Every structure is written in structure tokens, then in C-alpha cells.
Short mmCIF file of C-alpha atoms in Angstrom, two decimals:
data_model
loop_
_atom_site.label_atom_id
_atom_site.label_comp_id
_atom_site.label_asym_id
_atom_site.label_seq_id
_atom_site.Cartn_x
_atom_site.Cartn_y
_atom_site.Cartn_z
CA MET A 1 11.44 7.31 27.26
CA ALA A 2 10.42 3.95 28.21
CA ASP A 3 10.25 4.75 31.82
CA THR A 4 7.71 7.36 31.21
CA LEU A 5 5.42 5.41 28.90
CA PRO A 6 2.10 4.67 30.30
CA SER A 7 1.44 1.03 31.30
CA GLU A 8 -1.91 0.76 29.53
CA PHE A 9 -3.24 1.63 26.02
CA ASP A 10 -6.32 0.97 24.07
CA VAL A 11 -4.43 0.09 21.01
CA ILE A 12 -0.77 -0.93 20.40
CA VAL A 13 0.56 -0.71 16.78
CA ILE A 14 3.92 -2.26 15.96
CA GLY A 15 5.40 -1.13 12.74
CA THR A 16 4.86 2.13 10.76
CA GLY A 17 3.94 0.94 7.26
CA LEU A 18 1.03 2.41 5.39
CA PRO A 19 -1.62 -0.04 6.66
CA GLU A 20 -0.42 0.27 10.18
CA SER A 21 -0.22 4.05 9.96
CA ILE A 22 -3.78 4.34 8.59
CA ILE A 23 -5.18 2.16 11.35
CA ALA A 24 -3.28 4.06 14.05
CA ALA A 25 -4.63 7.38 12.75
CA ALA A 26 -8.22 5.99 12.66
CA CYS A 27 -8.01 4.80 16.19
CA SER A 28 -6.43 7.84 17.51
CA ARG A 29 -8.97 10.10 15.83
CA SER A 30 -11.89 8.00 17.29
CA GLY A 31 -10.58 8.75 20.74
CA GLN A 32 -8.60 5.66 21.47
CA ARG A 33 -5.19 5.74 23.35
CA VAL A 34 -2.70 4.73 20.83
CA LEU A 35 1.01 3.62 21.18
CA HIS A 36 2.76 3.29 17.89
CA VAL A 37 6.16 1.83 17.96
CA ASP A 38 8.82 0.72 15.49
CA SER A 39 12.32 -0.77 15.98
CA ARG A 40 13.45 1.13 12.81
CA SER A 41 14.82 4.65 13.13
CA TYR A 42 12.52 5.92 10.30
CA TYR A 43 8.81 5.99 9.47
CA GLY A 44 7.23 3.98 6.79
CA GLY A 45 8.74 0.44 7.21
CA ASN A 46 8.75 -1.19 3.80
CA TRP A 47 6.91 1.89 2.43
CA ALA A 48 9.68 4.26 3.31
CA SER A 49 11.80 6.49 1.04
CA PHE A 50 15.46 6.93 1.57
CA SER A 51 18.12 9.57 0.90
CA PHE A 52 21.47 8.64 -0.57
CA SER A 53 23.32 8.68 2.80
CA GLY A 54 20.18 7.00 4.30
CA ILE A 55 20.55 4.05 1.92
CA LEU A 56 24.15 3.61 2.72
CA SER A 57 23.46 3.79 6.49
CA TRP A 58 20.50 1.36 6.08
CA LEU A 59 22.67 -1.04 4.03
CA LYS A 60 25.40 -1.11 6.56
CA GLU A 61 22.93 -1.53 9.45
CA TYR A 62 21.20 -4.41 7.90
CA GLN A 63 24.47 -6.19 6.75
CA GLU A 64 25.80 -5.89 10.41
CA ASN A 65 22.58 -6.43 12.27
CA SER A 66 22.06 -9.95 13.59
CA ASP A 67 18.64 -11.28 14.55
CA VAL A 68 19.60 -11.61 18.28
CA VAL A 69 16.95 -11.47 20.74
CA ASN A 70 17.75 -10.20 24.23
CA GLU A 71 17.41 -13.30 26.39
CA SER A 72 17.41 -11.32 29.64
CA PRO A 73 15.55 -12.92 32.39
CA ALA A 74 14.19 -9.51 33.17
CA TRP A 75 11.43 -9.74 30.65
CA GLN A 76 11.04 -13.56 30.76
CA GLU A 77 10.30 -13.40 34.42
CA GLN A 78 7.32 -11.35 33.63
CA ILE A 79 5.69 -14.21 31.82
CA LEU A 80 3.10 -15.82 34.18
CA GLU A 81 2.31 -19.63 34.26
CA ASN A 82 -0.93 -19.04 32.37
CA GLU A 83 0.82 -17.02 29.67
CA GLU A 84 3.06 -17.64 26.87
CA ALA A 85 5.24 -15.33 24.83
CA ILE A 86 5.53 -14.94 21.01
CA VAL A 87 8.93 -13.62 20.47
CA LEU A 88 9.21 -10.82 17.79
CA SER A 89 12.12 -10.62 15.30
CA ARG A 90 14.34 -7.72 15.34
CA LYS A 91 15.41 -8.13 11.64
CA ASP A 92 13.12 -7.76 8.64
CA LYS A 93 13.23 -10.92 6.64
CA THR A 94 10.36 -10.13 4.22
CA ILE A 95 12.91 -8.66 1.71
CA GLN A 96 15.65 -11.11 0.91
CA HIS A 97 18.52 -12.02 -1.35
CA VAL A 98 20.07 -8.62 -1.86
CA GLU A 99 22.87 -8.53 -4.54
CA VAL A 100 24.93 -5.61 -5.48
CA PHE A 101 26.81 -5.44 -8.67
CA CYS A 102 29.03 -2.36 -9.36
CA TYR A 103 30.99 -2.44 -12.43
CA ALA A 104 31.44 1.42 -12.95
CA SER A 105 34.33 3.52 -11.77
CA GLN A 106 33.67 5.78 -8.83
CA ASP A 107 34.70 9.22 -9.65
CA LEU A 108 34.79 10.05 -5.89
CA HIS A 109 37.00 12.47 -3.97
CA GLU A 110 37.42 12.08 -0.30
CA ASP A 111 36.38 15.74 0.38
CA VAL A 112 33.02 15.37 -1.36
CA GLU A 113 30.27 14.93 1.10
CA GLU A 114 26.43 15.05 0.88
CA ALA A 115 24.87 17.88 2.95
CA GLY A 116 23.51 16.22 6.04
CA ALA A 117 25.00 12.85 5.16
CA LEU A 118 25.10 10.28 7.97
CA GLN A 119 28.27 8.45 6.83
CA LYS A 120 29.90 7.07 3.75
CA ASN A 121 30.02 3.37 3.24
CA HIS A 122 32.03 2.90 0.06
CA ALA A 123 32.85 -0.83 0.86
CA SER A 124 29.10 -1.63 0.58
CA VAL A 125 28.87 0.12 -2.67
CA ILE A 126 31.17 -2.30 -4.37
CA SER A 127 29.94 -5.37 -2.46
CA GLY A 128 28.89 -8.24 -4.67
CA SER A 129 27.62 -10.47 -1.98
CA PRO A 130 23.92 -11.10 -1.26
CA THR A 131 22.42 -10.00 1.99
CA GLU A 132 18.99 -10.59 3.41
CA ALA A 133 16.26 -8.26 4.52
CA ALA A 134 16.46 -5.22 2.26
CA HIS A 135 14.13 -2.38 2.65
CA SER A 136 15.34 -0.19 -0.17
CA ALA A 137 18.66 0.15 -1.58
CA TYR A 138 20.69 2.32 -3.85
CA LEU A 139 24.33 1.95 -3.85
CA PRO A 140 26.26 4.67 -5.58
CA SER A 141 28.47 4.31 -8.36
CA GLU A 142 29.13 6.45 -11.46
CA ASP A 143 26.81 5.22 -14.05
CA GLU A 144 25.03 2.65 -12.10
CA SER A 145 21.76 0.85 -12.40
CA LEU A 146 20.34 -0.65 -9.23
CA CYS A 147 18.01 -3.57 -9.16
CA THR A 148 15.91 -4.08 -5.97
CA VAL A 149 13.15 -6.24 -5.27
CA SER A 150 9.91 -5.07 -3.47
CA CYS A 151 6.95 -6.93 -2.11
CA GLU A 152 4.38 -4.37 -3.36
CA MET A 153 2.77 -4.37 -6.68
CA PRO A 154 0.64 -1.44 -8.08
CA THR A 155 -2.93 -2.36 -7.19
CA GLU A 156 -6.14 -1.19 -8.69
CA GLN A 157 -8.07 1.08 -6.36
CA THR A 158 -11.63 0.69 -5.98
CA PRO A 159 -13.73 3.51 -7.57
CA SER A 160 -14.64 6.27 -5.13
CA SER A 161 -17.57 8.65 -5.03
CA ASP A 162 -17.24 11.97 -6.78
CA LEU A 163 -15.55 13.90 -4.04
CA GLU A 164 -14.12 16.64 -5.83
CA PRO A 165 -10.55 17.58 -5.09
CA ALA A 166 -9.37 18.28 -1.66
CA LEU A 167 -6.17 16.87 -3.06
CA GLU A 168 -3.54 19.34 -3.97
CA ILE A 169 -2.32 18.39 -7.45
CA ASN A 170 0.77 20.14 -8.44
CA ASP A 171 1.34 20.11 -12.28
CA VAL A 172 3.77 22.90 -12.36
CA GLU A 173 7.44 22.21 -12.81
CA VAL A 174 9.24 22.29 -9.49
CA THR A 175 12.78 23.49 -9.49
CA GLY A 176 13.46 24.13 -5.83
CA GLU A 177 14.37 21.64 -3.23
CA LYS A 178 12.32 20.95 -0.20
CA GLU A 179 14.62 19.33 2.44
CA LYS A 180 12.88 16.64 4.33
CA ARG A 181 11.88 17.63 7.82
CA TYR A 182 11.80 14.34 9.60
CA ASP A 183 15.00 13.57 11.58
CA ASP A 184 14.25 9.96 11.81
CA LYS A 185 13.95 9.38 8.04
CA THR A 186 16.07 10.96 5.27
CA CYS A 187 14.27 10.78 1.87
CA VAL A 188 17.03 10.57 -0.73
CA LYS A 189 18.46 7.76 -2.87
CA SER A 190 21.02 7.57 -5.51
CA ALA A 191 22.99 5.66 -7.92
CA SER A 192 24.03 7.38 -10.98
CA GLU A 193 23.41 5.49 -14.17
CA GLU A 194 24.20 7.13 -17.46
CA GLU A 195 22.16 5.39 -20.04
CA THR A 196 20.97 6.29 -23.38
CA SER A 197 17.54 5.04 -24.54
CA GLU A 198 18.00 2.76 -27.51
CA ASN A 199 14.49 3.59 -28.56
CA VAL A 200 15.13 7.22 -29.25
CA PRO A 201 18.51 7.68 -30.92
CA THR A 202 19.03 11.05 -32.57
CA ALA A 203 21.77 12.62 -34.61
CA GLU A 204 22.54 14.91 -31.73
CA ASP A 205 22.80 12.06 -29.31
CA THR A 206 25.25 10.21 -31.39
CA ALA A 207 27.29 13.20 -32.51
CA LEU A 208 28.12 14.73 -29.13
CA PRO A 209 30.72 12.94 -26.93
CA PRO A 210 28.72 11.37 -24.15
CA LYS A 211 31.02 12.48 -21.44
CA LYS A 212 29.92 16.03 -21.78
CA ASN A 213 26.66 15.29 -19.96
CA ARG A 214 27.75 12.61 -17.59
CA ILE A 215 26.36 12.63 -14.11
CA THR A 216 29.24 11.47 -11.93
CA TYR A 217 29.32 9.75 -8.52
CA SER A 218 30.60 12.93 -6.94
CA GLN A 219 27.63 14.93 -8.21
CA ILE A 220 25.32 12.20 -6.84
CA ILE A 221 26.94 12.67 -3.48
CA LYS A 222 26.61 16.35 -3.42
CA GLU A 223 23.07 16.36 -4.69
CA GLY A 224 22.13 13.42 -2.74
CA ARG A 225 19.35 14.98 -0.59
CA ARG A 226 17.42 15.70 -3.79
CA PHE A 227 16.73 11.98 -4.29
CA ASN A 228 13.64 10.30 -2.56
CA ILE A 229 13.79 6.69 -3.59
CA ASP A 230 10.86 4.52 -2.64
CA LEU A 231 10.95 0.93 -1.44
CA VAL A 232 7.36 0.58 -2.84
CA SER A 233 6.67 1.53 -6.50
CA LYS A 234 3.03 2.47 -6.69
CA LEU A 235 0.79 4.94 -8.41
CA LEU A 236 -2.68 5.93 -7.15
CA TYR A 237 -5.80 5.68 -9.28
CA SER A 238 -7.39 9.19 -9.02
CA ARG A 239 -10.75 7.57 -8.06
CA GLY A 240 -10.29 4.91 -5.44
CA LEU A 241 -10.58 3.98 -1.81
CA LEU A 242 -7.18 5.48 -0.94
CA ILE A 243 -8.01 8.87 -2.51
CA ASP A 244 -11.36 8.91 -0.78
CA LEU A 245 -9.65 8.18 2.51
CA LEU A 246 -7.10 10.95 1.94
CA ILE A 247 -9.88 13.49 1.16
CA LYS A 248 -12.49 12.47 3.85
CA SER A 249 -9.92 12.25 6.67
CA ASN A 250 -8.27 15.51 5.51
CA VAL A 251 -4.87 13.83 5.58
CA SER A 252 -4.41 15.11 1.97
CA ARG A 253 -3.53 18.42 3.46
CA TYR A 254 -0.27 17.08 4.43
CA ALA A 255 0.75 15.96 0.96
CA GLU A 256 1.02 17.23 -2.57
CA PHE A 257 0.46 15.01 -5.74
CA LYS A 258 1.37 15.31 -9.43
CA ASN A 259 -0.57 13.69 -12.25
CA ILE A 260 1.28 11.16 -14.39
CA THR A 261 1.58 12.85 -17.75
CA ARG A 262 1.81 9.96 -20.17
CA ILE A 263 1.22 6.24 -20.50
CA LEU A 264 3.77 4.48 -22.74
CA ALA A 265 3.80 1.02 -24.53
CA PHE A 266 6.79 -1.13 -25.58
CA ARG A 267 6.15 -2.63 -28.93
CA GLU A 268 8.32 -4.10 -31.60
CA GLY A 269 11.46 -2.80 -29.91
CA ARG A 270 10.14 0.72 -29.57
CA VAL A 271 8.54 2.86 -26.92
CA GLU A 272 5.41 4.60 -27.94
CA GLN A 273 3.01 6.90 -26.21
CA VAL A 274 -0.47 5.53 -25.73
CA PRO A 275 -3.54 7.63 -26.57
CA CYS A 276 -6.12 7.18 -23.79
CA SER A 277 -8.35 10.30 -23.49
CA ARG A 278 -10.63 11.28 -26.38
CA ALA A 279 -8.27 14.23 -27.22
CA ASP A 280 -5.21 11.87 -27.30
CA VAL A 281 -7.04 9.49 -29.55
CA PHE A 282 -7.99 12.03 -32.20
CA ASN A 283 -4.56 13.89 -31.87
CA SER A 284 -2.56 10.64 -32.23
CA LYS A 285 -0.39 10.23 -35.31
CA GLN A 286 -0.02 6.55 -34.55
CA LEU A 287 -3.53 5.65 -35.31
CA THR A 288 -5.43 5.70 -38.64
CA MET A 289 -8.89 7.42 -38.78
CA VAL A 290 -10.42 3.97 -38.87
CA GLU A 291 -8.48 2.93 -35.86
CA LYS A 292 -9.48 6.01 -33.95
CA ARG A 293 -13.13 5.46 -34.49
CA MET A 294 -12.74 1.70 -33.68
CA LEU A 295 -10.81 2.62 -30.45
CA MET A 296 -13.36 5.24 -29.41
CA LYS A 297 -16.37 2.92 -30.06
CA PHE A 298 -14.80 0.07 -27.89
CA LEU A 299 -13.79 2.42 -25.07
CA THR A 300 -17.34 3.86 -24.96
CA PHE A 301 -18.77 0.22 -24.78
CA CYS A 302 -16.34 -0.47 -21.88
CA MET A 303 -17.71 2.37 -19.75
CA GLU A 304 -21.11 0.98 -19.98
CA TYR A 305 -20.47 -2.70 -20.61
CA GLU A 306 -22.65 -3.78 -17.70
CA LYS A 307 -25.77 -2.42 -19.39
CA HIS A 308 -25.06 -4.70 -22.45
CA PRO A 309 -24.53 -8.22 -21.17
CA ASP A 310 -25.29 -9.68 -24.57
CA GLU A 311 -22.10 -8.26 -25.93
CA TYR A 312 -19.80 -10.09 -23.62
CA LYS A 313 -21.64 -12.93 -21.73
CA ALA A 314 -20.76 -15.49 -24.31
CA TYR A 315 -17.13 -14.69 -23.88
CA GLU A 316 -16.82 -14.76 -20.06
CA GLU A 317 -14.74 -17.91 -19.93
CA ILE A 318 -12.03 -16.88 -22.31
CA THR A 319 -9.15 -14.46 -21.71
CA PHE A 320 -9.52 -10.83 -22.33
CA SER A 321 -6.91 -10.97 -24.97
CA GLU A 322 -9.09 -13.45 -27.00
CA TYR A 323 -12.09 -11.39 -26.35
CA LEU A 324 -10.34 -8.41 -27.88
CA LYS A 325 -9.82 -10.39 -31.13
CA THR A 326 -13.58 -10.86 -31.43
CA GLN A 327 -14.19 -7.16 -31.32
CA LYS A 328 -12.41 -6.61 -34.77
CA LEU A 329 -9.77 -4.45 -33.24
CA THR A 330 -6.46 -4.22 -35.09
CA PRO A 331 -3.38 -5.71 -33.53
CA ASN A 332 -2.21 -2.23 -32.64
CA LEU A 333 -5.23 -1.30 -30.81
CA ARG A 334 -5.52 -4.69 -29.13
CA TYR A 335 -1.94 -4.17 -27.78
CA PHE A 336 -2.69 -0.89 -26.47
CA VAL A 337 -6.05 -1.81 -24.73
CA LEU A 338 -4.51 -4.91 -23.23
CA HIS A 339 -1.23 -3.71 -21.77
CA SER A 340 -1.53 -0.01 -21.39
CA ILE A 341 -5.18 0.49 -20.52
CA ALA A 342 -6.37 -2.69 -18.81
CA MET A 343 -2.77 -3.34 -17.92
CA THR A 344 -2.96 -7.01 -17.97
CA SER A 345 -1.32 -9.87 -19.92
CA GLU A 346 -2.35 -12.30 -22.58
CA THR A 347 -3.26 -14.89 -20.12
CA ALA A 348 -3.76 -13.05 -16.74
CA CYS A 349 -7.45 -12.33 -16.66
CA ASN A 350 -10.73 -13.22 -18.23
CA THR A 351 -13.07 -11.08 -20.20
CA VAL A 352 -15.05 -9.68 -17.23
CA ASP A 353 -11.99 -8.73 -15.26
CA GLY A 354 -10.49 -7.01 -18.38
CA LEU A 355 -13.63 -5.03 -18.95
CA LYS A 356 -13.68 -3.95 -15.29
CA ALA A 357 -10.03 -2.89 -15.47
CA THR A 358 -10.60 -0.93 -18.59
CA LYS A 359 -13.71 0.80 -17.18
CA ASN A 360 -11.78 1.69 -13.87
CA PHE A 361 -9.05 3.16 -16.13
CA LEU A 362 -11.50 5.26 -18.04
CA ARG A 363 -13.43 6.47 -14.99
CA CYS A 364 -10.29 7.80 -13.44
CA LEU A 365 -9.41 9.89 -16.58
CA GLY A 366 -9.83 13.64 -16.37
CA ARG A 367 -10.31 14.04 -12.66
CA TYR A 368 -6.95 15.63 -11.98
CA GLY A 369 -5.38 15.36 -15.34
CA ASN A 370 -5.07 13.63 -18.63
CA THR A 371 -4.17 10.19 -17.16
CA PRO A 372 -5.84 8.33 -14.34
CA PHE A 373 -2.78 8.23 -12.03
CA LEU A 374 -1.39 10.31 -9.27
CA PHE A 375 2.07 10.23 -7.61
CA PRO A 376 2.85 12.01 -4.34
CA LEU A 377 5.62 14.58 -4.30
CA TYR A 378 8.71 13.50 -2.44
CA GLY A 379 7.79 9.80 -2.86
CA GLN A 380 5.50 7.08 -1.57
CA GLY A 381 7.18 7.40 1.84
CA GLU A 382 5.20 10.59 2.47
CA LEU A 383 1.90 8.73 2.82
CA PRO A 384 2.59 6.78 5.89
CA GLN A 385 4.06 9.77 7.49
CA CYS A 386 0.96 11.84 6.77
CA PHE A 387 -1.22 9.24 8.67
CA CYS A 388 1.36 9.13 11.48
CA ARG A 389 1.14 12.88 11.70
CA MET A 390 -2.58 12.68 12.04
CA CYS A 391 -2.35 10.07 14.78
CA ALA A 392 -0.02 12.22 16.68
CA VAL A 393 -2.19 15.27 16.37
CA PHE A 394 -5.00 13.35 18.01
CA GLY A 395 -2.80 12.23 20.95
CA GLY A 396 -0.95 9.00 19.54
CA ILE A 397 2.37 8.30 21.22
CA TYR A 398 5.24 7.50 18.86
CA CYS A 399 8.40 5.67 19.68
CA LEU A 400 11.00 4.99 16.96
CA ARG A 401 14.08 2.78 17.57
CA HIS A 402 11.89 1.00 20.15
CA SER A 403 11.90 -2.72 19.92
CA VAL A 404 9.33 -5.11 21.36
CA GLN A 405 10.61 -8.31 22.84
CA CYS A 406 7.49 -10.25 22.77
CA LEU A 407 3.75 -10.49 22.73
CA VAL A 408 2.06 -11.90 25.94
CA VAL A 409 -0.72 -14.37 25.20
CA ASP A 410 -3.12 -15.82 27.61
CA LYS A 411 -2.98 -19.61 27.12
CA GLU A 412 -6.70 -20.31 27.94
CA SER A 413 -8.42 -17.53 25.78
CA ARG A 414 -5.45 -17.33 23.16
CA LYS A 415 -5.80 -13.63 23.12
CA CYS A 416 -2.91 -11.09 23.24
CA LYS A 417 -3.02 -9.20 26.31
CA ALA A 418 0.36 -7.15 26.59
CA ILE A 419 3.78 -6.59 25.13
CA ILE A 420 7.16 -6.41 26.83
CA ASP A 421 9.58 -3.92 25.35
CA GLN A 422 13.38 -3.76 25.09
CA PHE A 423 13.48 -2.25 28.52
CA GLY A 424 11.46 -4.92 29.99
CA GLN A 425 8.52 -2.83 30.59
CA ARG A 426 5.16 -4.62 30.35
CA ILE A 427 2.37 -2.64 28.52
CA ILE A 428 -1.10 -3.75 28.49
CA SER A 429 -3.60 -3.10 25.72
CA LYS A 430 -7.00 -4.19 24.53
CA HIS A 431 -6.01 -4.46 20.78
CA PHE A 432 -2.79 -5.13 18.93
CA LEU A 433 -1.73 -4.68 15.31
CA VAL A 434 1.59 -6.03 14.33
CA GLU A 435 3.39 -5.66 11.00
CA ASP A 436 4.10 -9.22 9.63
CA SER A 437 7.88 -8.61 9.10
CA TYR A 438 8.02 -8.81 13.01
CA PHE A 439 6.99 -12.34 13.12
CA SER A 440 9.10 -15.40 12.56
CA GLU A 441 8.64 -17.65 9.50
CA ASN A 442 7.03 -20.33 11.79
CA THR A 443 4.52 -17.93 13.08
CA CYS A 444 3.62 -16.89 9.39
CA SER A 445 3.87 -20.39 8.07
CA HIS A 446 0.04 -20.29 7.11
CA VAL A 447 0.29 -17.12 5.20
CA GLN A 448 0.93 -17.35 1.46
CA TYR A 449 3.30 -14.74 -0.02
CA ARG A 450 4.26 -13.92 -3.65
CA GLN A 451 7.72 -13.05 -4.51
CA ILE A 452 8.34 -9.71 -6.36
CA SER A 453 11.34 -8.49 -8.16
CA ARG A 454 12.26 -4.83 -7.95
CA SER A 455 14.86 -2.63 -9.67
CA VAL A 456 15.53 1.00 -9.34
CA LEU A 457 17.61 2.91 -11.84
CA ILE A 458 18.90 6.51 -12.13
CA THR A 459 19.28 7.41 -15.74
CA ASP A 460 20.43 10.70 -17.38
CA ARG A 461 17.63 10.65 -20.02
CA SER A 462 14.00 9.41 -20.41
CA VAL A 463 13.05 6.16 -22.10
CA LEU A 464 11.08 8.40 -24.54
CA LYS A 465 12.58 11.72 -25.38
CA MET A 466 10.30 14.53 -25.95
CA ASP A 467 10.32 18.43 -25.92
CA SER A 468 9.59 18.64 -22.29
CA ASP A 469 12.01 16.91 -19.83
CA GLN A 470 9.48 16.96 -16.90
CA GLN A 471 7.56 13.85 -17.92
CA ILE A 472 6.08 11.24 -15.39
CA SER A 473 5.54 7.99 -17.21
CA ILE A 474 4.23 4.47 -16.74
CA LEU A 475 5.30 1.79 -19.17
CA THR A 476 4.40 -2.05 -19.26
CA VAL A 477 6.78 -4.32 -20.97
CA PRO A 478 5.06 -7.67 -21.66
CA GLY A 479 6.87 -10.89 -21.04
CA GLU A 480 8.41 -12.29 -24.18
CA GLU A 481 8.39 -16.06 -23.11
CA PRO A 482 5.71 -18.34 -21.70
CA GLY A 483 5.89 -18.21 -17.94
CA THR A 484 7.54 -14.92 -17.78
CA PHE A 485 5.62 -11.90 -16.33
CA ALA A 486 5.13 -8.34 -17.61
CA VAL A 487 7.47 -5.75 -15.97
CA ARG A 488 5.90 -2.46 -14.95
CA VAL A 489 8.12 0.45 -15.24
CA ILE A 490 7.49 3.96 -13.62
CA GLU A 491 9.70 6.75 -14.65
CA LEU A 492 9.91 9.89 -12.43
CA CYS A 493 11.42 13.18 -13.35
CA PRO A 494 12.92 15.96 -11.09
CA SER A 495 9.70 17.78 -10.70
CA THR A 496 8.40 14.99 -8.58
CA MET A 497 11.11 15.87 -6.11
CA THR A 498 12.48 12.25 -6.23
CA CYS A 499 15.74 12.96 -8.11
CA MET A 500 18.31 15.66 -8.96
CA LYS A 501 18.11 17.89 -11.98
CA GLY A 502 19.19 16.07 -15.15
CA THR A 503 18.41 12.71 -14.04
CA TYR A 504 15.35 10.31 -13.99
CA LEU A 505 14.36 7.78 -11.27
CA VAL A 506 13.04 4.61 -12.92
CA HIS A 507 11.35 1.82 -10.88
CA LEU A 508 10.88 -1.66 -12.49
CA THR A 509 8.55 -4.23 -10.89
CA CYS A 510 7.47 -7.71 -11.76
CA THR A 511 6.32 -10.98 -10.21
CA SER A 512 9.37 -13.11 -9.39
CA SER A 513 10.09 -16.22 -11.55
CA LYS A 514 13.75 -16.33 -11.04
CA THR A 515 16.23 -13.96 -9.20
CA ALA A 516 15.56 -10.28 -9.39
CA ARG A 517 18.61 -9.62 -11.79
CA GLU A 518 17.43 -12.39 -14.20
CA ASP A 519 13.91 -11.14 -14.13
CA LEU A 520 14.60 -7.49 -14.79
CA GLU A 521 18.13 -7.22 -16.46
CA PRO A 522 16.61 -8.22 -19.99
CA VAL A 523 14.23 -5.29 -19.71
CA VAL A 524 16.83 -2.85 -18.55
CA GLN A 525 19.06 -3.82 -21.61
CA LYS A 526 16.04 -3.24 -23.94
CA LEU A 527 15.31 0.20 -22.55
CA PHE A 528 18.72 1.64 -21.73
CA THR A 529 22.11 1.41 -23.29
CA PRO A 530 25.14 2.45 -21.13
CA TYR A 531 28.09 4.30 -22.68
CA THR A 532 30.11 1.31 -22.27
CA GLU A 533 29.26 -2.29 -21.44
CA THR A 534 31.30 -1.98 -18.25
CA GLU A 535 29.57 1.03 -16.86
CA ILE A 536 26.62 -0.72 -15.09
CA GLY A 537 25.96 -1.27 -11.48
CA LEU A 538 23.16 -3.51 -10.20
CA LEU A 539 21.63 -3.95 -6.81
CA CYS A 540 19.11 -6.88 -6.81
CA TYR A 541 17.03 -8.47 -4.09
CA ARG A 542 13.73 -10.25 -3.69
CA CYS A 543 11.01 -9.97 -1.18
CA LYS A 544 7.84 -11.60 -0.22
#
């Protein structure tokens, strides 16, 4: 393929993550000649979703892959005297310190295979040694919880104009399986973890032998393609720049979305549902009539707080938590507003930022459902693929498994003028966009990163059991000690097409203070209780 690539483009994009894919689509649609390359074998980069077999193949690939750059004189000889080369890395180091802990027995038979599986890698499943550069990982074991670290945090989207829905929101339970249609990326992930929520014990749960409903490792292998495990754990505000972009660009026709069905809070050792809409508030049995009126009055003020500066100007310098105390809200209401509506912590933001976050939350209510958040069916890995598809439709050229050896920079102007690929071909372009994971640490030494701890679990029951088992939930667990950070928990059910029937996919994310396992394991122990203390598996890593 390299021999047939044109020698000149208007734009060259290296890496297929979401930002790179959006820019590639925009350039292609505006008539630019776009070359979009990625050394990986799948779309999405650190935004990808993986199948179970894909996870195992990825893990083996990155454990065996060394960051060796081809020092062939063939491409070095193409660097002229007035030029210099910026050598690109062939191994992603933005995600680091991967640890896999598997304590569960693996009920695996040699003849059990996943349909379409690339290969099985049982050795890496039981590995306990840390490895660097992890995109996403789920390692199978019977009754296993996985800890992963990811560099992406859910971010608040800027409010958008009222463009009414060109998005397809699917709120009907989906029981069928849609097999992924991209040969270069398999979207499935698994690790079976059989955990019982300690917050919702029932007589039925304790009376029945737990082994009856166990999800075994063999089942995970067989149903592996039903999993779509994201490297990035994010939800979309229903009014925001990204939703605007999806609608205006018509990229939304390539994807389907589901509305998050409930927002939860963890308080006094229990998981509770948070009333956020008007109907939820007045139907809530957790709040007294006085509290319902107080909450509605405060939320109404937050929607129009900018029109009443006298109400908050004197409190601008204090934290939002302290400001809530001045509003005569009960501790119950303050907790709900702070952690589940504004979604901040005791010390994280001031009064104005807290009011802005609360207003944004309220503005997004009711556009597509009873909560302000959307989740794409089949996982977040769908989004970059949608933009890549648009780029290709308008003439963009795609090359996966295509490494770039270096960027060619003019010494005098300090401008990039070309790339040299793995075949030694020199390709000229006017503009270049490179994902930061391709640069060495020295090249990015001036960039400040924040470390994020990530964990992904597969469980056999929800953190809060209800009549319907098709609940998509978001939960914030505040940090208990000073200096610790709140953990954001997103629980996905089978109707999101991210896990097999009878299981839930749970993503945990927080700002790193220690290792991923140390940051997230206490929250896992609060929310889940395995059948026996030995039936836990953990995969932990951190990324910047």
C-alpha cells in the first residue's frame, strides 16, 4: 500500500483518537486531501473499545513490543543538511504501570473458544507483573474484577443551542447482538467478576446458593463478542459542543445513543438514587415535603442565578460546599447537590463554578430523557470511528498498522514539512496533527499531564438492585480522607451492547494519588462483595 500512496497531501494526521478523527473529518469535508495513519491495528487509539479476544491480543502485543525504531539508513539518508528529524515512538507510553492480579480459579476448557477470537493468551491472564503502556485491558478469570487506569476524565460539555434531536436515542431494551463490523478493531472485553452489592442484601440473595447464578470464565469466552469495553469512561451531556457537532455534521447518523436512566449517590454506606428532575423530586420517598420544597427552590435559583448576583456575590471566594450551608439546605440535600448534581467535591470548586455546574446539569435534563447524560451504544470507541467514516466518505485515505518513522523539520523556519514512513517513503504536507503518545517524553517535557486511575469490573448484579435490570447508572463516591479524590462510577447494562446478558460493566475513574489499585480498591470493596475473598482478580494501571 505504501508504494501507491501519493507523495503529497494537504493534511497528515497521525493517530486515530477522537480529537484526531474529528479534525481529519473536518479537513476532509472542507476539501482538503487528508492522510490518516495509525501504527495500531484498530481505530480509536486511547479511545478504543476492545473485545475479549482483542484485549488478550492487545496485552500480548504490548508486553512483547519493544520501542525499537528502525535505524535503516534508507530513511535517514532522506534528511537533508538543512533539515532535522523528530523520531516518533512506536510504543504508547501515556498509559503505564499495568498490574494484573488474578486470584480466581479459571473454569476453562481447552475446547471453549470465542467466536471470531484472535487467540487465547492464558499466561497473561494470570500475570502479576506490571507492564507499561496499556490501552485498555481486561483479563479473564472466573469472578474477576479489573482495575485499569485511563487518562480521560468525564468533562462537562459546553451548553449547545437548541438543535432538536438528530441524535437517535434508543431507550428500548436491546436483546440482540450486533457484531462489530470493523476488521481492524474488535469491540469486546471481559473479565467475569461475581460480586454481590453489599448495599442491597435481600433474603433471596442470602438464601439461594450463589453458585447457581455464577458467570464462569468459559461463559465469558463464549459470549466474548458481546462485550465492548472502553478505554475511556465518559458520558455526554445532552447539551454540549460535542452533541452540537454530532448533529450539525450529521455524524450522528452513524451512531445510536441511550439515555442514562438514573443518578446515584453513596451516603452512609448505602447507594441511593438521587432525585434530579421535578417529577423525581416530588415522587422521592427519601425526602420530606419540606426538603422537596427547599430543593426545588434552590434548583430554580440555580437555573437563573446570573440574574440574581446579590444572592451569591458575597460568597464567591468560598467553596461551593460552604455556600450550600448558607442556603439553609439540610445535610441530605447538600450532599445530593454537591456530589450528584454539581458533581464536585468539598474543596474542588468555588461558589460560581458550583452554580455553573449545577445550571449545566439542569439545562441538560429532559432533552432526551430523565437525566442529562447520553451513552453511545457499543461503547465510546464508536465515536472516533464515526468521524473516521465521514473523513473516508469525503476522500480521506486511511492506513492502519502503518508506522511513521519521523517528522522532517526545516531547521531555519522550524516548520514540519514532511514525514517518512516505515517503508522509507517521504510524504510532503502543509499541515500535520500528531497524537501526543507518538512523541518521546523529552519532546513533551513542557506539557503537564495529570495522572488518572482507572478500573473496569464485570459484575453479575447492579450496585443498586431494582425491578428493572436494564439500568444505566452514574455514581460518585466521595473521598473519605483529606487528599483523596472522589471516584466516578459508571455502570452499564446489557442494553448498551457493552456486556453479555446477566452481567454489568462497571467503570471506575479518579485522579491518581497512589497506584491505581490503592486508589480504587477501597471503593470496589465498599460497593461489591465477592462470594469468597479469594475470588477477585485485578488489572491496574495508570496513565497520563
